[in-house]
Short mmCIF file of C-alpha atoms in Angstrom, two decimals:
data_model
loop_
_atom_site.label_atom_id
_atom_site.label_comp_id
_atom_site.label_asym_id
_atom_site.label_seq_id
_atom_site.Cartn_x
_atom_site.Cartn_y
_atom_site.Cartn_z
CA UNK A 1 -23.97 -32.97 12.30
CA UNK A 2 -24.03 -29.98 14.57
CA UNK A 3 -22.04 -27.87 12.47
CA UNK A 4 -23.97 -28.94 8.97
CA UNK A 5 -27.46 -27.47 10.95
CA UNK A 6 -25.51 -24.24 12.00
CA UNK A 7 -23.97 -23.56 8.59
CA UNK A 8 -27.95 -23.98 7.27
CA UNK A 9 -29.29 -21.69 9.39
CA UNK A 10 -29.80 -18.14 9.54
CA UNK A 11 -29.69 -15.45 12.78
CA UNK A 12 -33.13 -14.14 13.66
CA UNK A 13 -32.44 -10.90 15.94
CA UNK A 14 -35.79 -9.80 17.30
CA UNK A 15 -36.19 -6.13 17.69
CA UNK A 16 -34.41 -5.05 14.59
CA UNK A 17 -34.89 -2.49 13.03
CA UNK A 18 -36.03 -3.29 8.90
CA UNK A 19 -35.10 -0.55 6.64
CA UNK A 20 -37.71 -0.36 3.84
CA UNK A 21 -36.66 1.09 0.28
CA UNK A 22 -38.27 2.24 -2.46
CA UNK A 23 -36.78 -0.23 -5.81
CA UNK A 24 -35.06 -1.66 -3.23
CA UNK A 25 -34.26 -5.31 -3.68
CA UNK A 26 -32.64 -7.43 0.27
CA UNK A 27 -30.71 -10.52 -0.68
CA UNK A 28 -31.02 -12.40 2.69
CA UNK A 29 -34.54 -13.55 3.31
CA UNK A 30 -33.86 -12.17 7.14
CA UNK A 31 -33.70 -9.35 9.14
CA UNK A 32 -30.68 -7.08 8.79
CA UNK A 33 -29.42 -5.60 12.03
CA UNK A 34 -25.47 -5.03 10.74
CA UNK A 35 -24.53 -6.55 13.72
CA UNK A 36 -21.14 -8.44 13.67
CA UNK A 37 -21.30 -12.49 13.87
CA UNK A 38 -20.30 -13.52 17.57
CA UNK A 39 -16.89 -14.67 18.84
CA UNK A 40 -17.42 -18.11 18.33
CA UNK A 41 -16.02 -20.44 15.17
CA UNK A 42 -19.55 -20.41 12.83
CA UNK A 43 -21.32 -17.92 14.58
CA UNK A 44 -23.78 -15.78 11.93
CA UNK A 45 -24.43 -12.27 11.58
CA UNK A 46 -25.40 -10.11 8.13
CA UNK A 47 -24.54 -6.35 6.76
CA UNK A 48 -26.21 -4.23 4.60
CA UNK A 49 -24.70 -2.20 1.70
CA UNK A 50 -24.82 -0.73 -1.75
CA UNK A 51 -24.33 -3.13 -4.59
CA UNK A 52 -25.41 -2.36 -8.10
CA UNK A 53 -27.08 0.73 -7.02
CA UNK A 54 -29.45 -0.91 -4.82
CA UNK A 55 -29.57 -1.93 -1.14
CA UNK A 56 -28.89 -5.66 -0.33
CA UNK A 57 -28.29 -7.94 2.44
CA UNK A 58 -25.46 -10.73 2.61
CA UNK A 59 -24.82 -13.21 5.58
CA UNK A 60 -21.72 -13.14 7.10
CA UNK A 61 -19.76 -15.36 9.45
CA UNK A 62 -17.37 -15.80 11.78
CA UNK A 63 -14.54 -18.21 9.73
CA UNK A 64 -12.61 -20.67 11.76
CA UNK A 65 -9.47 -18.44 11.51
CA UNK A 66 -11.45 -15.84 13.60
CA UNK A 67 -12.20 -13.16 10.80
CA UNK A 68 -15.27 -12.06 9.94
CA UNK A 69 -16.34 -13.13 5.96
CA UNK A 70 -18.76 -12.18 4.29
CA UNK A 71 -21.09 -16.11 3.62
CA UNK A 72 -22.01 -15.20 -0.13
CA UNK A 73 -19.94 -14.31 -3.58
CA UNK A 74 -20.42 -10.71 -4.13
CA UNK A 75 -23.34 -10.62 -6.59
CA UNK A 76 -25.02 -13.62 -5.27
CA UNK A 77 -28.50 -14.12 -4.38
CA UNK A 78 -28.10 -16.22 -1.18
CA UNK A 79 -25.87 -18.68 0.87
CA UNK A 80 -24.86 -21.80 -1.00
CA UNK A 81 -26.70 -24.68 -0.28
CA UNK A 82 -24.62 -27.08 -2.66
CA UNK A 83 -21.34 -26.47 -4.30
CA UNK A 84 -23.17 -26.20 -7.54
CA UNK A 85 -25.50 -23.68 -6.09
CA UNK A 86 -26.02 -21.24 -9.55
CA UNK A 87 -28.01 -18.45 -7.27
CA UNK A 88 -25.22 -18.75 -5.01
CA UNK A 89 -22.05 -18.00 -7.96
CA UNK A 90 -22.38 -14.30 -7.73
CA UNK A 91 -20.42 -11.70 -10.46
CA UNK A 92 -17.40 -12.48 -12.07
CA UNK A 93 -14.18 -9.56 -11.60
CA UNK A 94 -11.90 -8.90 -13.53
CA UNK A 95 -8.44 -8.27 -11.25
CA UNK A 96 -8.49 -4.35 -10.35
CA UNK A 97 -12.05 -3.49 -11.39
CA UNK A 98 -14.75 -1.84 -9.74
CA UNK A 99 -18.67 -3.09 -9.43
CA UNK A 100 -19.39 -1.26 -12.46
CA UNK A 101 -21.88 -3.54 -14.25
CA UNK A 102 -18.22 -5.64 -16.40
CA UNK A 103 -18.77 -8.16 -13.23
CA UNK A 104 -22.48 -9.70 -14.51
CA UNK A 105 -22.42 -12.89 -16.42
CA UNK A 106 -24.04 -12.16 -19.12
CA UNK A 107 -22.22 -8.57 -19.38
CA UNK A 108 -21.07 -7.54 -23.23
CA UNK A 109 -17.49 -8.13 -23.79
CA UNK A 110 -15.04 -4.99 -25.37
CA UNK A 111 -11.56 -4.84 -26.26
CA UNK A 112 -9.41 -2.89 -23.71
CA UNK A 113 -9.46 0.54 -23.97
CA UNK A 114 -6.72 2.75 -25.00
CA UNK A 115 -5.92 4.17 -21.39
CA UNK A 116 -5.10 -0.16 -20.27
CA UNK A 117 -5.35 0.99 -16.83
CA UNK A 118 -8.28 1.34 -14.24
CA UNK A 119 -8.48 4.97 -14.84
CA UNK A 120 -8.87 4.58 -18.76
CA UNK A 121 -12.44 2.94 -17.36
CA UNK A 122 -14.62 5.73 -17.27
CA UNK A 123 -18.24 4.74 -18.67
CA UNK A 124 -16.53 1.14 -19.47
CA UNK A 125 -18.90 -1.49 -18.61
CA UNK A 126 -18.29 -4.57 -20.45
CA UNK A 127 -15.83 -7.24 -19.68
CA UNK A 128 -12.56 -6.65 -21.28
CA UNK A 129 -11.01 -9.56 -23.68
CA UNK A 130 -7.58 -9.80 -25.71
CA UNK A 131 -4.22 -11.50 -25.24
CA UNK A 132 -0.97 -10.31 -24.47
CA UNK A 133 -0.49 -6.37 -24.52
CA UNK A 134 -3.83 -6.46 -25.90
CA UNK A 135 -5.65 -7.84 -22.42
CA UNK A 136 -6.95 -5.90 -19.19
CA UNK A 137 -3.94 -4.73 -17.28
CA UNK A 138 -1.54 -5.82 -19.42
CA UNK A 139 1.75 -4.90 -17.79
CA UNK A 140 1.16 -6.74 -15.07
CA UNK A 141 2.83 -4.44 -13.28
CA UNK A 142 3.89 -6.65 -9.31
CA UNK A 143 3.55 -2.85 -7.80
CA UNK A 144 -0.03 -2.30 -8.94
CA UNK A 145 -2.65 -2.24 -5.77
CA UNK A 146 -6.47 -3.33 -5.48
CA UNK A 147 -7.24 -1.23 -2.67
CA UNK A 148 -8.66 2.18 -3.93
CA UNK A 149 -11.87 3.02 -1.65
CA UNK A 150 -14.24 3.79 -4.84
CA UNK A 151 -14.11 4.67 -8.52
CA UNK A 152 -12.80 8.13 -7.62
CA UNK A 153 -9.95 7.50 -6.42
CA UNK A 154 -8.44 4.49 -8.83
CA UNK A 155 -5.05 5.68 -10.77
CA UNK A 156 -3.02 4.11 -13.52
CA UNK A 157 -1.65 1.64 -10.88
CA UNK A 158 -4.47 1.67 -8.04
CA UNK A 159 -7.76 -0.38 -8.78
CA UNK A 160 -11.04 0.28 -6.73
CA UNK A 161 -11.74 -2.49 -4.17
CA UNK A 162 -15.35 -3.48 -4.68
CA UNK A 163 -15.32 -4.72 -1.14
CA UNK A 164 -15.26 -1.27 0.04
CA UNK A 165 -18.16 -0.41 -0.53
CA UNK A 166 -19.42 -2.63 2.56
CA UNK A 167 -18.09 -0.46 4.83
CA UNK A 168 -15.29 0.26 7.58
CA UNK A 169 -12.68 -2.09 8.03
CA UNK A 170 -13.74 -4.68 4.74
CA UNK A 171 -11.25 -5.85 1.97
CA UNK A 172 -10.34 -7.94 -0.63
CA UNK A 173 -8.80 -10.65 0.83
CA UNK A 174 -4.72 -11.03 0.59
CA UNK A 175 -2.96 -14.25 -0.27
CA UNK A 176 -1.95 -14.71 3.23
CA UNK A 177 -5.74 -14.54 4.33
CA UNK A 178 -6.84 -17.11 2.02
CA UNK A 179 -3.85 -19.57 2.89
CA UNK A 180 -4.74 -19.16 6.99
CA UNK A 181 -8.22 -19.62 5.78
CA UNK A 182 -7.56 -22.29 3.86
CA UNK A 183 -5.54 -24.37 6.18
CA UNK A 184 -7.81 -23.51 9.02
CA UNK A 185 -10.99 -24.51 7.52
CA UNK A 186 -9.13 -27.56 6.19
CA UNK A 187 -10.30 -26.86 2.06
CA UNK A 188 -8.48 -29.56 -0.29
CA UNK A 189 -11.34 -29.71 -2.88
CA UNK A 190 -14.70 -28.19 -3.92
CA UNK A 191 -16.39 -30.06 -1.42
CA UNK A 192 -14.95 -29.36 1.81
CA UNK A 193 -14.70 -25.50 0.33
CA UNK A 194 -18.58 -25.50 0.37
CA UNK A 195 -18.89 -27.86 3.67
CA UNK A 196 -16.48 -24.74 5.12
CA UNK A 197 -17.96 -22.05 7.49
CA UNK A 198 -18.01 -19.63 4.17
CA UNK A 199 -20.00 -21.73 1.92
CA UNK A 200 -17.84 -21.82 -1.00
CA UNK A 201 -19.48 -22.93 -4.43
CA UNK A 202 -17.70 -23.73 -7.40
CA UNK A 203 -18.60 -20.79 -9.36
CA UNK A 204 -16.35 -21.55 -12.04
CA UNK A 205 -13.90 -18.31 -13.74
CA UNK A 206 -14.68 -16.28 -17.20
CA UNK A 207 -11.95 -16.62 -19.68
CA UNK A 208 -9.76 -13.24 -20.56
CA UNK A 209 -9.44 -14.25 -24.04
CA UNK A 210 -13.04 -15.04 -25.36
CA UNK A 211 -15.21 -14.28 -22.49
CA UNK A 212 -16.55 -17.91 -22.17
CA UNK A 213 -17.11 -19.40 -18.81
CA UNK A 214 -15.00 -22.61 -17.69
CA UNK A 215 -15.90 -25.22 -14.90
CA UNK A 216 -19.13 -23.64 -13.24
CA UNK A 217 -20.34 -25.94 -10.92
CA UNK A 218 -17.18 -27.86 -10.91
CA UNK A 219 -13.85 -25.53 -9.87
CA UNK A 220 -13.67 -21.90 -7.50
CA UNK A 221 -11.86 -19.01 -8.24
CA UNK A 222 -11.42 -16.41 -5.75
CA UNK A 223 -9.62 -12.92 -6.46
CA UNK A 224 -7.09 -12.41 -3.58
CA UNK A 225 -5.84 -8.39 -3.29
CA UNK A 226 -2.16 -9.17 -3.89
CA UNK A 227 -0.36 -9.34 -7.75
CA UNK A 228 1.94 -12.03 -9.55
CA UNK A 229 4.60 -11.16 -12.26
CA UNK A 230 1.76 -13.25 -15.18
CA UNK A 231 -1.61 -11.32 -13.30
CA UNK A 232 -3.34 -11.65 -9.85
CA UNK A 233 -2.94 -13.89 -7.38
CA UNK A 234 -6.20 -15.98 -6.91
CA UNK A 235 -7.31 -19.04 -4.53
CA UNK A 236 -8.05 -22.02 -6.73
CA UNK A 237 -9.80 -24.90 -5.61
CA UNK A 238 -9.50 -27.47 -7.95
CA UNK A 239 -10.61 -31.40 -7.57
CA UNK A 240 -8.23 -32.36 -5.12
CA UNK A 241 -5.98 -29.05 -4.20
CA UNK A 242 -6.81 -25.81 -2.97
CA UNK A 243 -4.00 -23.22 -4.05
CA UNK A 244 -4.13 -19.73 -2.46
CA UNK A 245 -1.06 -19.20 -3.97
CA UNK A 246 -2.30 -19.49 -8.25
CA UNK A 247 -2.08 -17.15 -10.73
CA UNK A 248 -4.15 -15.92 -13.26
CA UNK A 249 -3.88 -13.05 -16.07
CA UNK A 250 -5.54 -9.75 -14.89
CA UNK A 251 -8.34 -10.23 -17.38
CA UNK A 252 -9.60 -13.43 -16.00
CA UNK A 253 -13.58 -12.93 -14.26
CA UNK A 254 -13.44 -14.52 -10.88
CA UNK A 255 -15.36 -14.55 -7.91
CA UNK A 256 -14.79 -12.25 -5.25
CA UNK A 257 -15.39 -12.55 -1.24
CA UNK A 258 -14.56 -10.30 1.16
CA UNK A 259 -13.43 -10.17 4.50
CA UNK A 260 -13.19 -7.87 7.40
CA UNK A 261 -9.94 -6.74 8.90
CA UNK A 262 -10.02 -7.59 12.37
CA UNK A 263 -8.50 -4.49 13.65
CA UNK A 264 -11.38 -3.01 12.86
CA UNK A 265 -14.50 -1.59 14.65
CA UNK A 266 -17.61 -3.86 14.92
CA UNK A 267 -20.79 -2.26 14.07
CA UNK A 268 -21.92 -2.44 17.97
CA UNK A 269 -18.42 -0.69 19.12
CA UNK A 270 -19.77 2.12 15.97
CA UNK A 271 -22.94 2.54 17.39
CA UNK A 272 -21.52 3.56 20.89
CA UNK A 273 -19.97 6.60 19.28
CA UNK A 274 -22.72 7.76 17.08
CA UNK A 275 -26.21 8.72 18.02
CA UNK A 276 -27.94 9.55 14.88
CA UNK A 277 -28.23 10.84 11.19
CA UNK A 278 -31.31 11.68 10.55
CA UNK A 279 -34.19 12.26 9.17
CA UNK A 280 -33.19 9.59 7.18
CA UNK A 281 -35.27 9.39 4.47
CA UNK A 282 -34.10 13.17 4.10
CA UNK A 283 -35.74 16.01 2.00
CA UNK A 284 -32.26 17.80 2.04
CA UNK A 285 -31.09 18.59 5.13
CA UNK A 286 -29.43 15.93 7.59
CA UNK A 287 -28.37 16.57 10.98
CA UNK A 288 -26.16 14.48 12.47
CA UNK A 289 -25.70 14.10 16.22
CA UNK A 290 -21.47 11.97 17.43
CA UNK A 291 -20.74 11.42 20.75
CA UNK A 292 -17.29 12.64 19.55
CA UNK A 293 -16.60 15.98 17.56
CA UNK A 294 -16.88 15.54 13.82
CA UNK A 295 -13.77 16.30 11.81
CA UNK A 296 -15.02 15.66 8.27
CA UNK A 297 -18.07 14.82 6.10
CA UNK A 298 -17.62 12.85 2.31
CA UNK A 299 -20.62 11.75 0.68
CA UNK A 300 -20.99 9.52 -2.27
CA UNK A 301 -23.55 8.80 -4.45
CA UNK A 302 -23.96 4.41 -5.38
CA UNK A 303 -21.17 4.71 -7.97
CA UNK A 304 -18.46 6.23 -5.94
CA UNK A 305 -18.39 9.68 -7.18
CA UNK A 306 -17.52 11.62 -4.09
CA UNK A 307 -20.58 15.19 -4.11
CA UNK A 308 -19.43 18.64 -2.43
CA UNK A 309 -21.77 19.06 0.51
CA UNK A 310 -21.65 22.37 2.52
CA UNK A 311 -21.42 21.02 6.54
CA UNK A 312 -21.96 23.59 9.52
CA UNK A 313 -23.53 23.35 12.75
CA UNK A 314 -23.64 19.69 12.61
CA UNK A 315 -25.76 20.04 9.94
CA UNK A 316 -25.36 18.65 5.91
CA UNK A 317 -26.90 20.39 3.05
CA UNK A 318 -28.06 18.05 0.34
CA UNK A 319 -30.98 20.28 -1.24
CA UNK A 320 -30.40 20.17 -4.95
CA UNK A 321 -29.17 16.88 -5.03
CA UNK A 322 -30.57 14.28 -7.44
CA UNK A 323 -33.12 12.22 -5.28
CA UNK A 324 -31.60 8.55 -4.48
CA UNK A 325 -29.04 6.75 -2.05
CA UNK A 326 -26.08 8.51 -0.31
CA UNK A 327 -23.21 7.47 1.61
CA UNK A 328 -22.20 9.75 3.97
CA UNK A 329 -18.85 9.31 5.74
CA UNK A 330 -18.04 10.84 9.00
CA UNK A 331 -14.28 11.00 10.54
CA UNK A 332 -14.21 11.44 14.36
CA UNK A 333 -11.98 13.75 15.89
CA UNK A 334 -11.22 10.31 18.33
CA UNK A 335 -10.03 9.01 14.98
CA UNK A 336 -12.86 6.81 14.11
CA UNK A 337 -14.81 6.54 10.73
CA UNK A 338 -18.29 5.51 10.53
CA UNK A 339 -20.26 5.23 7.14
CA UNK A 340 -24.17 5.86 6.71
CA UNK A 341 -26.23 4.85 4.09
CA UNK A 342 -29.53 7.35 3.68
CA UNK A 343 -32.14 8.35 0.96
CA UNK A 344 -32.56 11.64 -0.45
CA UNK A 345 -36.10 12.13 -1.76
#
């Protein structure tokens, strides 16, 4: 009973600061502090990020195998409040692809294109069908990676992780995530996956071959990071089994959840070592003030595309830039790496 009314509830955190956006669109009907959930099994917390080009807002929570997940699908519109929870299904991936608009439901479909590859996907945005050598990926090579930090940096073998794009320290989940997941939360069907501390729903998968959707509302598919000789590996949950171990062709859309390595930083430890970026709405010129000496500056624009920046005097030059969101990356000489998110207007 307890744990049903904590999974249905939400963290208020009074004092927080509420970032306000122009065409701006927040998911969670709450308060974003990026704060970290707690220590304890269940405990809630929520991070903001770029998704689609715009600012959103997911819960996340604290799973009971101690990592931090994200509560939501990526694409989603809240927390699942049944299994069959249609706002709560989220985007569809294909295995190795970035968020670049192939994910939606009702995205156009496209045979693959001649470079079969994630760097033959430049100005691709439709999900990919075909069989055989004719279908996303097809090599299926078991040396391929999903683990590229954006679009920029994908190769022939290297997709972009469209977790990354929360921020420091979150991934795709690997197979060996999902199974201590799995057997921690005690999911052996689609119910107990959406009774679990992440909410699961039974979003259902898109078919590589036509691009029609199978089992929504009834069966999950979740993307894991790691490859199989016939595709991706994938966590199924099926009526009575949940499989972190499955297969599925490349092409397949699942859903895709993300989780935070636990090595890494908490957004509290972050804030220690950083004192401000601002003005952030900026005209064009951002100063930035680190406890710690700054090493180097990337910035991004919302699809990955990394923009030269001239950085002096703890200052960053941005006038001439297109107006819009930025995500500025600082490395630490003490070796850490902190993202910001800011407006130029």
């Amino acid at each position: 009973m307890f744990r049903n009314l904590h999974l249905g509830m939400r963290k208020i955190v009074t004092g927080a600061v509420i970032f306000v956006m122009a065409n701006t669109q927040i998911n969670a009907q709450q308060t974003c502090n990026n704060t970290d959930p707690g220590t304890n099994t269940g405990d809630l917390g929520c991070v903001t990020f770029i998704y689609k080009g715009q600012a959103v807002s997911y819960t996340t929570v604290r799973g009971a195998d101690g990592k931090v997940w994200l509560q939501q699908n990526l694409g989603s519109t809240k927390v699942a409040a049944t299994l069959d929870d249609a706002d709560s299904y989220g985007d569809l991936f294909q295995w190795g692809r970035w968020d670049d608009g192939h994910q939606l439901r009702n995205s156009a479909t496209s045979a693959a294109p001649s470079t079969n590859a994630p760097d033959g996907l430049t100005g691709i945005d439709t999900f990919i069908i075909g069989s055989g050598a004719a279908s996303w990926w097809a090599a299926n090579a078991t040396s391929d990676a999903w683990n590229a930090s954006n679009a920029a940096s994908v190769t022939s073998a290297i997709g972009a992780d469209p977790c990354k794009t929360i921020g420091q320290g979150w991934k795709m989940p690997s197979q060996a995530d999902w199974t201590t997941l799995v057997n921690a939360e005690g999911i052996n069907n689609p119910a107990t996956a959406f009774e679990s501390y992440l909410k699961l729903p039974a979003a259902g998968y898109r078919s590589n071959t036509t691009g029609g959707f199978t089992f929504v509302g009834q069966r999950g598919y979740y993307w894991s990071s790691d490859t199989s000789s016939s595709g991706g590996k994938y966590l199924y949950v099926g009526t009575t089994i949940a499989n972190p171990s499955s297969g599925a062709p490349r092409g397949q859309g699942e859903s895709v959840r993300c989780v935070k390595d636990a090595t890494a930083l908490s957004t509290n430890e972050i804030r220690l070592n950083v004192a401000g970026v601002y003005p952030n709405p900026t005209n064009g010129i951002l100063m930035i003030k680190a406890d710690s000496a700054i090493e180097n500056v990337n910035i991004t624009n919302v699809v990955g595309q990394k923009i030269n920046v001239r950085f002096s005097d703890n200052q960053i030059n941005m006038q001439g830039f297109p107006n819009g969101i930025y995500i500025v990356e600082l490395k630490l000489k003490n070796g850490q790496i902190i993202f910001k998110k800011i407006i130029k207007n």
